Amino acid sequence: MSEVTTRPLKRLRDAQPIEDDDDDDDALMIMDFEDYEHYVLDDTINDEGSSERDQDKNYTVLTESDIRARQTHDIDTLSAVLSLSPAASAALLLHHNWCITNACESWYADEPAACARAGLSSSFESPPPSLCRICLESHARLDMSAAACGHLFCDPCWTEYIGASARDGPGCLSLRCPDPSCGAAVGLDMVGRLASAGDKELYHHYFMRSYVENNRRVKWCPAPGCRYAVEFVPAGDGLFDVRCACSHRFCWNCGEEAHRPVDCETVVEWVKKRKHMDESQSLNWIVFNSKPCPKCRRPIEKNDGCMHMTCRPPCAHEFCWVCLGTWSEHKTCAGLAAAAAPKRRKVGSLVPEWYAHYIGRSVANEASMMKAASDLRWLETEGLARLGEKQNVFDCLFVLDAWALIIECRRVLKWSYAYLYYLPREVGEGRKAFLEFLQGEAETGLEKFHKTAEEGLHAFLDAEGWREGFFDFRVKLLHLTWVTRKYYENLFKELENGNCD
């Protein structure tokens, strides 16, 4: 399914689940690991099991070079259609937010008015050809320049005028003739000829960014430090999830992280409510990041990915981070009934318990998701190389797939609590209880999957040299990857149909 996506594992979709983790090799899911020679980290798996690369996507990730190439193409296209210079076409496209259709319609509807609005024409009384009206000094005609209006100013004044505007910000893209009564645009050709190298680079940077920031079809990826943009063409199916080349998944419609099956309006309300509660009800860092051990009451900070916690010796009590239940007796803690258990930590008298239940579990899964994302980045940059020193590196790539799936499943769980929080009453208590049951089973399975991945990986990373049992670990994790993916596909379908009988 396209909503819970991971890096590709060939033939895994057609494999059969293992009934017993301790079965011999003949019960294994068979994978041809020679297929890893074609392993591509940026591919994802969709409902039919094929790579997104093989499918028609309704979005395109753009680099800065791609953006500049598209700008050049659009300028050349408009120049050919309207018989304009590239500088005039660029000014017209800037005015119409890089929409060729609107630029052409405006031009054909009223050419003089279109020119005037874009700064391509102006009327004036010609000044003395040798006098610069900025510095009021006489210059040779060859040392003076003018925009389309014909107002002459000396080249040094033009250089300073353009430079000051470029250093002032993106407003330089709408720069006009220095004459107070003139609205003629200062085009790309003049900037290229008269601006200093630094000011020219700055101007072209703003010019490139205008293609994204003034274009309804293109947005910057919201991930911190990312320089990619995404062009999106709505397909009419209401799906807005995109995956940037930096691996950040977000909703193109609202800019938040990918949040299906929750709609954008619900996300806005949820984020607003979280912010309000954090400010007005003092849901501070301590409430959601430290809890007392249920046995010795020593405060514990969660610093790993799964919910299985172990207190420091001599206590060594094992418990669930979410519900504080004893781990050996733990099954699931997703339902609201579990939140009312006597051992549950109270958040505060001013915070409604039913809200604390949903927000607490959402925050817990968000923290685990961020930790898993950090682990995945480390695996891709360093961890895989360390494993490759002890094992065949191609036999270790399944670990990346497992961690990518953990991240996406944590994301689904995080937003599933917002989904159930805003679930309409008309759905009925029975249906809601069923969805909470599925949610709880999914969370329990994910905990097992996440814990197995973390413990197994650390065991082999910390081992000296080759360690036996790696093949068994690989098979077990592949099995859990398959089972977890299938379960979350079903959970996703049920949540999307949550309002249906």
Short mmCIF file of N, CA and C in Angstrom, two decimals, residues 323 333-342 344-346 353 357 361:
data_model
loop_
_atom_site.label_atom_id
_atom_site.label_comp_id
_atom_site.label_asym_id
_atom_site.label_seq_id
_atom_site.Cartn_x
_atom_site.Cartn_y
_atom_site.Cartn_z
N CYS A 323 1.35 2.58 29.34
CA CYS A 323 0.35 2.33 30.38
C CYS A 323 0.96 1.99 31.73
N CYS A 333 -2.42 -1.61 25.18
CA CYS A 333 -2.84 -0.48 26.01
C CYS A 333 -3.41 0.63 25.16
N ALA A 334 -3.96 0.28 23.99
CA ALA A 334 -4.44 1.32 23.08
C ALA A 334 -5.80 1.86 23.46
N GLY A 335 -6.67 1.02 24.01
CA GLY A 335 -8.03 1.45 24.30
C GLY A 335 -8.10 2.44 25.44
N LEU A 336 -9.14 3.25 25.44
CA LEU A 336 -9.31 4.25 26.49
C LEU A 336 -9.54 3.60 27.85
N ALA A 337 -10.08 2.39 27.85
CA ALA A 337 -10.31 1.69 29.10
C ALA A 337 -8.99 1.45 29.83
N ALA A 338 -7.95 1.14 29.06
CA ALA A 338 -6.64 0.90 29.67
C ALA A 338 -6.10 2.17 30.29
N ALA A 339 -6.48 3.31 29.73
CA ALA A 339 -5.98 4.58 30.26
C ALA A 339 -6.51 4.85 31.65
N ALA A 340 -7.62 4.22 32.00
CA ALA A 340 -8.22 4.44 33.31
C ALA A 340 -7.72 3.46 34.37
N ALA A 341 -6.76 2.60 33.98
CA ALA A 341 -6.23 1.62 34.91
C ALA A 341 -5.61 2.32 36.12
N PRO A 342 -5.66 1.69 37.29
CA PRO A 342 -5.16 2.33 38.50
C PRO A 342 -3.69 2.71 38.42
N ARG A 344 -2.07 3.82 35.96
CA ARG A 344 -1.78 4.87 34.98
C ARG A 344 -1.42 6.17 35.68
N ARG A 345 -0.40 6.86 35.18
CA ARG A 345 0.01 8.12 35.78
C ARG A 345 -0.96 9.22 35.39
N LYS A 346 -1.39 10.00 36.39
CA LYS A 346 -2.29 11.12 36.13
C LYS A 346 -1.50 12.29 35.59
N GLU A 353 -8.98 13.59 31.14
CA GLU A 353 -8.31 12.29 31.03
C GLU A 353 -8.46 11.69 29.64
N HIS A 357 -5.26 10.76 27.28
CA HIS A 357 -5.05 9.42 26.70
C HIS A 357 -4.63 9.52 25.24
N ARG A 361 -0.50 9.10 23.91
CA ARG A 361 -0.07 8.01 23.03
C ARG A 361 0.38 8.53 21.67
#
